[in-house]
mmCIF file with all atom_site columns, C-alpha atoms in Angstrom:
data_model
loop_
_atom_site.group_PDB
_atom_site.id
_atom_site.type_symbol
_atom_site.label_atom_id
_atom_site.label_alt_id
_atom_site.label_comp_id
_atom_site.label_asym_id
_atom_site.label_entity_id
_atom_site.label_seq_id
_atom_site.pdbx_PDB_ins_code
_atom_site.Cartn_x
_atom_site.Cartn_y
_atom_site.Cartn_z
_atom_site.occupancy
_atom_site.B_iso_or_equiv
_atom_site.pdbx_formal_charge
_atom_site.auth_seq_id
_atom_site.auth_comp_id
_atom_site.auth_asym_id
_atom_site.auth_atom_id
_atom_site.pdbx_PDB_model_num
ATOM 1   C CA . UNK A 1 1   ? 30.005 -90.614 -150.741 1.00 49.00 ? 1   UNK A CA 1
ATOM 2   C CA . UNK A 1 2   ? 32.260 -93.380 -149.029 1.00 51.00 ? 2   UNK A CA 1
ATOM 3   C CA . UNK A 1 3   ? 28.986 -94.582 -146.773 1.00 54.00 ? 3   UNK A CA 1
ATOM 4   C CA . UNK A 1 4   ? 27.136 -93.028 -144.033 1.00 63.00 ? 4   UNK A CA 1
ATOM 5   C CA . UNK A 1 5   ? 29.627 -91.993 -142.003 1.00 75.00 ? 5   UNK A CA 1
ATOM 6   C CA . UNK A 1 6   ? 29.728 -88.590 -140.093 1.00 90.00 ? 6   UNK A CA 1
ATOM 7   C CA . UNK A 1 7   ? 29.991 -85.573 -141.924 1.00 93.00 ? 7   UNK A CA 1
ATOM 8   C CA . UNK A 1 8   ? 33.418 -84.401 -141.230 1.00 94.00 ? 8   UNK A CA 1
ATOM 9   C CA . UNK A 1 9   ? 34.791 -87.920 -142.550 1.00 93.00 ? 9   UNK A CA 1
ATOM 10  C CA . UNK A 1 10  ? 32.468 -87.473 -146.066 1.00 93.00 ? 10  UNK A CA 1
ATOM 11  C CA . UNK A 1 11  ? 34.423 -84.234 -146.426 1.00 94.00 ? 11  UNK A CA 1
ATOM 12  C CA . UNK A 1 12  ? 37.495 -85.418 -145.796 1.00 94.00 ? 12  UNK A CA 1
ATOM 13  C CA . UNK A 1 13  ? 36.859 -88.106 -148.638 1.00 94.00 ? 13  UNK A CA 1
ATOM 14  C CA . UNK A 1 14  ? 35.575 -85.278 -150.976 1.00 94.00 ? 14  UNK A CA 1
ATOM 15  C CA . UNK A 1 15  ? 38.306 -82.956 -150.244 1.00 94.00 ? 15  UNK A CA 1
ATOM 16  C CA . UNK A 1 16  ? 40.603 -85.746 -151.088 1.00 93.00 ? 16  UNK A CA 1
ATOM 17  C CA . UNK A 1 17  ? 39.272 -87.027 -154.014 1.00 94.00 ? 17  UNK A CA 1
ATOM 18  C CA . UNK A 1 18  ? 38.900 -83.513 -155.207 1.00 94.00 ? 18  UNK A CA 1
ATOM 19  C CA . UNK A 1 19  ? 42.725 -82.892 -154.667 1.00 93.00 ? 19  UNK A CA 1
ATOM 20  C CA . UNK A 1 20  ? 43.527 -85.686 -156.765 1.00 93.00 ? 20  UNK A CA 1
ATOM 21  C CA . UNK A 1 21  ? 41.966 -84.871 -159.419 1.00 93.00 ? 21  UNK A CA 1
ATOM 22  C CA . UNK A 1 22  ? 43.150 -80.851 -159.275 1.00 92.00 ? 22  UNK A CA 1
ATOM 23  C CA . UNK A 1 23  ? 46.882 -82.787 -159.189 1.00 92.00 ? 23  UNK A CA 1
ATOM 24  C CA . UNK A 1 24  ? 46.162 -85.332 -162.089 1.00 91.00 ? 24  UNK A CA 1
ATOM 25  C CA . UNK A 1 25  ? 45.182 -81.978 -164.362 1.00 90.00 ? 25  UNK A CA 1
ATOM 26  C CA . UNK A 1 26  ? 48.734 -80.231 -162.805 1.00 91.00 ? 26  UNK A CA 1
ATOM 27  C CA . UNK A 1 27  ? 46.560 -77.479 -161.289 1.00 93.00 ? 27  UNK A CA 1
ATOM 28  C CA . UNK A 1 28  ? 47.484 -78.449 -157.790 1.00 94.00 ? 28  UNK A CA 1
ATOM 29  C CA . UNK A 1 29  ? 50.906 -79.259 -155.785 1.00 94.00 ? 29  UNK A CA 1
ATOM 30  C CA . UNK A 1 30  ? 51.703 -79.354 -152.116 1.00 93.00 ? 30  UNK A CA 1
ATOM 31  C CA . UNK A 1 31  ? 54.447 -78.258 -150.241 1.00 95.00 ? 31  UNK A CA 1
ATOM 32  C CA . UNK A 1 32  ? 54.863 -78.309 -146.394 1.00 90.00 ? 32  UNK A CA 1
ATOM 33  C CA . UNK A 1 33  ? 51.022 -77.980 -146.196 1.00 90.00 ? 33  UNK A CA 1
ATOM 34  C CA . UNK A 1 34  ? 50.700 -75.799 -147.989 1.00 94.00 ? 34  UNK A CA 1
ATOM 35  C CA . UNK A 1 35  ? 48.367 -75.779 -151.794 1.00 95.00 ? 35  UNK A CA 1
ATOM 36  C CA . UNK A 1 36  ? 50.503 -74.401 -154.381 1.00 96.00 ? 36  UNK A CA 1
ATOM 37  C CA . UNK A 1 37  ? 47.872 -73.689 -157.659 1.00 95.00 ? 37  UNK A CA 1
ATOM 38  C CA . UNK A 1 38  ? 47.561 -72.410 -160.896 1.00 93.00 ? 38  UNK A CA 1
ATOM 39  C CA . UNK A 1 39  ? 45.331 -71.221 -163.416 1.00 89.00 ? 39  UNK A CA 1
ATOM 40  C CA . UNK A 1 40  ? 48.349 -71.811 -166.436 1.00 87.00 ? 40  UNK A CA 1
ATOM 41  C CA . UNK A 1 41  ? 47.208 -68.670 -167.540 1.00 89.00 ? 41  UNK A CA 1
ATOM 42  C CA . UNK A 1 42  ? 49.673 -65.796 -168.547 1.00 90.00 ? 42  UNK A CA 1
ATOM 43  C CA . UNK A 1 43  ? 49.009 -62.556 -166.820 1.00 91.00 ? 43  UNK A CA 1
ATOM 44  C CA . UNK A 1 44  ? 50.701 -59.538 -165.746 1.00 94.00 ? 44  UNK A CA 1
ATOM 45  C CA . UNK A 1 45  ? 52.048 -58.971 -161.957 1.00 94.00 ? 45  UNK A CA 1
ATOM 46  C CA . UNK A 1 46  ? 49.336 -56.988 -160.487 1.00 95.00 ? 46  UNK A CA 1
ATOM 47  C CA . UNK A 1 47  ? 47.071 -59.227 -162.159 1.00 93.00 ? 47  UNK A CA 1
ATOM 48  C CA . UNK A 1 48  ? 48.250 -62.415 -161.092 1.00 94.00 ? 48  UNK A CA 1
ATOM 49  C CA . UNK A 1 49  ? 48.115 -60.784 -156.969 1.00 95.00 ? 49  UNK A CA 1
ATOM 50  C CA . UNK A 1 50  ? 44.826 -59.970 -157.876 1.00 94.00 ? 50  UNK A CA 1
ATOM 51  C CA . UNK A 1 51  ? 43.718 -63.692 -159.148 1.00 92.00 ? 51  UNK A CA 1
ATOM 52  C CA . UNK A 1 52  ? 45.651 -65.429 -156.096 1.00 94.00 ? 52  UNK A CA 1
ATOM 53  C CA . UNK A 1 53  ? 43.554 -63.077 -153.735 1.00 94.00 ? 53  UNK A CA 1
ATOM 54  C CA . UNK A 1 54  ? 40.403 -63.573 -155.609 1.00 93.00 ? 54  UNK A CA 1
ATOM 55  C CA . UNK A 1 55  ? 40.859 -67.870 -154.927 1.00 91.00 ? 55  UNK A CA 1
ATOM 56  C CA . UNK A 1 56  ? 41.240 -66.665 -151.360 1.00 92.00 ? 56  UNK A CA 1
ATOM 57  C CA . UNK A 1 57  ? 45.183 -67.299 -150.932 1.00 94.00 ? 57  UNK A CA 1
ATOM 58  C CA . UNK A 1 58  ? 48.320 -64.568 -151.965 1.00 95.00 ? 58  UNK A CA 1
ATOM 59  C CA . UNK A 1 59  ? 50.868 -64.810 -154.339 1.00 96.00 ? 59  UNK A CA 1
ATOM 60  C CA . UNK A 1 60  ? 53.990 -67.168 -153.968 1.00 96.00 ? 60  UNK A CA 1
ATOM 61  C CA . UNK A 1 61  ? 56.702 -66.796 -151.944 1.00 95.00 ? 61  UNK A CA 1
ATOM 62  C CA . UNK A 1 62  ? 58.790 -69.929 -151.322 1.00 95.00 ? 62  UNK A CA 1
ATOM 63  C CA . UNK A 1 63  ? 60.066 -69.777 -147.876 1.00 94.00 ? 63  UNK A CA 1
ATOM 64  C CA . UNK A 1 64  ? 61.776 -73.190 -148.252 1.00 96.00 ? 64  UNK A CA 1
ATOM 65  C CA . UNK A 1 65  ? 63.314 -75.134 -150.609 1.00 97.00 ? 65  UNK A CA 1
ATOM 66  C CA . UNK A 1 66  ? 60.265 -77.490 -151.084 1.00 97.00 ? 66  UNK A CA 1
ATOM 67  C CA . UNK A 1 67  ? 57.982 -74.546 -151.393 1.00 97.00 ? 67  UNK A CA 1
ATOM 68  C CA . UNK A 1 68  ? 60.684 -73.222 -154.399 1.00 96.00 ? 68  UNK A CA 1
ATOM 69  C CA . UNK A 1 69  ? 60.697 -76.466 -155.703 1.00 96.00 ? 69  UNK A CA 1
ATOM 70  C CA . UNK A 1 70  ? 56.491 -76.617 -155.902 1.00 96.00 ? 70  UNK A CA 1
ATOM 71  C CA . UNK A 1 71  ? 56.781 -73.504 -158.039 1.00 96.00 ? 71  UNK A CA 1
ATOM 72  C CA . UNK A 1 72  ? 59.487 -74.713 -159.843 1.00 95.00 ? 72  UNK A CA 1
ATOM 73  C CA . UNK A 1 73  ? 57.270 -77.519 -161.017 1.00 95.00 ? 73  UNK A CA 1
ATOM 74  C CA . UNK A 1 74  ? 54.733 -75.203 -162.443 1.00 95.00 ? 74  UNK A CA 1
ATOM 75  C CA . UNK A 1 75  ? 57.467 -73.355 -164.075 1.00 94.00 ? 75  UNK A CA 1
ATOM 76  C CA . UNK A 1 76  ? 58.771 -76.140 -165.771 1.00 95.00 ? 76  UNK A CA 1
ATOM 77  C CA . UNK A 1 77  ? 55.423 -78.208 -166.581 1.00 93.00 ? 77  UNK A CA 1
ATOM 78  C CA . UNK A 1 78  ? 54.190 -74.667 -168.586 1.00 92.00 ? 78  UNK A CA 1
ATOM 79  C CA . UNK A 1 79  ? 57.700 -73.895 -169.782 1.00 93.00 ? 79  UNK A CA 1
ATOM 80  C CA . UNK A 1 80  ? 57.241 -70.235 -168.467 1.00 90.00 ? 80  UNK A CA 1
ATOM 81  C CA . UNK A 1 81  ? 58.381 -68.325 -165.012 1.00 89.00 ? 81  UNK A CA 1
ATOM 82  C CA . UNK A 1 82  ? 56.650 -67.432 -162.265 1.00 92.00 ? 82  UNK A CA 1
ATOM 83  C CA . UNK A 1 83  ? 55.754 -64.063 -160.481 1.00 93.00 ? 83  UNK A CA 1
ATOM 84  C CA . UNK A 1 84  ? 56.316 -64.107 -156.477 1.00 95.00 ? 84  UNK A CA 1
ATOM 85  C CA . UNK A 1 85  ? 55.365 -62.469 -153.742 1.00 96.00 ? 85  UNK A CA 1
ATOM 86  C CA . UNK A 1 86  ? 58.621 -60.293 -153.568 1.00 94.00 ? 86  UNK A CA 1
ATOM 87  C CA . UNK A 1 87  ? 60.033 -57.017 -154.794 1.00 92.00 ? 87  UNK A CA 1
ATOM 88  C CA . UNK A 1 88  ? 62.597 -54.745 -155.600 1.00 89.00 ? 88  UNK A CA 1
ATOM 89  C CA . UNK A 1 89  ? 63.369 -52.537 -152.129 1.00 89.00 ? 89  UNK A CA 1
ATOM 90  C CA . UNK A 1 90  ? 64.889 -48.859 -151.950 1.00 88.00 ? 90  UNK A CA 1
ATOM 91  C CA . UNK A 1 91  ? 68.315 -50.284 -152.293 1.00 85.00 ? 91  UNK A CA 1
ATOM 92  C CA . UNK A 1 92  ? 69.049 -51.641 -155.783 1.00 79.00 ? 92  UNK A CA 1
ATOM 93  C CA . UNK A 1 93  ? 69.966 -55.419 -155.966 1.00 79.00 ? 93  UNK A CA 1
ATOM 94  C CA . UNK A 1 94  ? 68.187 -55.927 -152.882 1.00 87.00 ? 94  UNK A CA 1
ATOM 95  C CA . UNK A 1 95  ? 64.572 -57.823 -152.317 1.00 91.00 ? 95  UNK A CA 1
ATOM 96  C CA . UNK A 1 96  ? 61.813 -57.965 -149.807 1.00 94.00 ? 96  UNK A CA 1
ATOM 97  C CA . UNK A 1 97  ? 58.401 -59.337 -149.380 1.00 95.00 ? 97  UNK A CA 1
ATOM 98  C CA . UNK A 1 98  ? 55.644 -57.304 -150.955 1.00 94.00 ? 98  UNK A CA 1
ATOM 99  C CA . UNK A 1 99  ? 54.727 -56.471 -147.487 1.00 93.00 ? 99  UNK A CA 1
ATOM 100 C CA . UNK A 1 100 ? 58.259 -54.436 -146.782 1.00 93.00 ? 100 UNK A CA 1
ATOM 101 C CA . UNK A 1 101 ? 59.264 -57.473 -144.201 1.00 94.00 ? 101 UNK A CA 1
ATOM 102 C CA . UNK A 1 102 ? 62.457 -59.270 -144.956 1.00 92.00 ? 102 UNK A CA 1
ATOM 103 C CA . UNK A 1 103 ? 63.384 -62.519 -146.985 1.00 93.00 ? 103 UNK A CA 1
ATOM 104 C CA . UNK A 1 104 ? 63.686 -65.588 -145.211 1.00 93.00 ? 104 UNK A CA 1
ATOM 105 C CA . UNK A 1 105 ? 64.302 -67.866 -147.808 1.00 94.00 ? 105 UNK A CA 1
ATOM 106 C CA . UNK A 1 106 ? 66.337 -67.316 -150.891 1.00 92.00 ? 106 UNK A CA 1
ATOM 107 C CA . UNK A 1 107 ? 67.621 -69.548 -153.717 1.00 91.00 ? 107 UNK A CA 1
ATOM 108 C CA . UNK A 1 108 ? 69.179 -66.797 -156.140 1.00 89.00 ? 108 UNK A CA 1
ATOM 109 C CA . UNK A 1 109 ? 71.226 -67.574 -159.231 1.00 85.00 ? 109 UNK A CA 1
ATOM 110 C CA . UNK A 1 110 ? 75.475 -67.060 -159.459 1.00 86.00 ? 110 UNK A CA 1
ATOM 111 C CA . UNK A 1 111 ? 75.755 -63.343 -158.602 1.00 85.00 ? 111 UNK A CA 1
ATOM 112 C CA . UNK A 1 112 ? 72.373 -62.509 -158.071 1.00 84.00 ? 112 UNK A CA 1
ATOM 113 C CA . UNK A 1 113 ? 70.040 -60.951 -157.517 1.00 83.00 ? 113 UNK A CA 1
ATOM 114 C CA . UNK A 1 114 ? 70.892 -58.048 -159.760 1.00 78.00 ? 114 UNK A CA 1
ATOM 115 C CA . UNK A 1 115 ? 67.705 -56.362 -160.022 1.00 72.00 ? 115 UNK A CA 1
ATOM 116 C CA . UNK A 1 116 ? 67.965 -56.536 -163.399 1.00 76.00 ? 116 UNK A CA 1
ATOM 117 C CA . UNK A 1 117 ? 65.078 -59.311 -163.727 1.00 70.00 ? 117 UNK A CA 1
ATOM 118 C CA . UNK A 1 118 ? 67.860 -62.975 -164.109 1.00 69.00 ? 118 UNK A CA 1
ATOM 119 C CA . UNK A 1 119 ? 67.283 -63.248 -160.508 1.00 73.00 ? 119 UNK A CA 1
#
């Protein structure tokens, strides 16, 4: 540890160093404070909620473009897409969070979101 300073400081400098590495192996990626991971694992939906709640966090749901661009970089470093923490409501065409509250952030293709999975 980086000397004998107090305990809270030796964390700090764990913490850190542990980030880096988690980043340096693309695992990792931060976004308005928050931690954005990944296992690079393919999995279904319920799956994947289940995984995210497992590692004590939820499911993504970018609520800013930074936060859509940290997933994006997952997306594009495995070449796959990306589950988030939304779904289909009542009304066809129309999204909410998994939770039934509204969208606050959305970054949908030309004429989407169709509900026909392009979104």
């Amino acid at each position: 540890l980086a000397g004998n300073g107090d305990p809270i400081h030796q964390l700090e400098y764990r913490i850190s160093r542990l980030e880096g590495v988690l980043r340096l192996n693309k695992i990792i990626t931060e976004s308005g404070g928050k931690i954005f991971a990944t296992n690079g694992k393919r999995a279904d939906f319920d799956g994947t909620v289940e995984k995210c709640k497992e590692a004590g966090g939820s499911i993504a749901t970018p609520k800013s473009p930074g936060e859509n661009d940290a997933i994006l970089y997952f997306v594009k470093y495995f070449n796959t897409y990306a589950y988030l923490g939304i779904k289909q409501s009542l009304i066809p065409g129309r999204f909410q969070l998994l939770n039934g509250a509204q969208l606050s952030y959305t970054n949908w293709y030309s004429n989407e979101p169709s509900g026909k999975g392009e979104e």
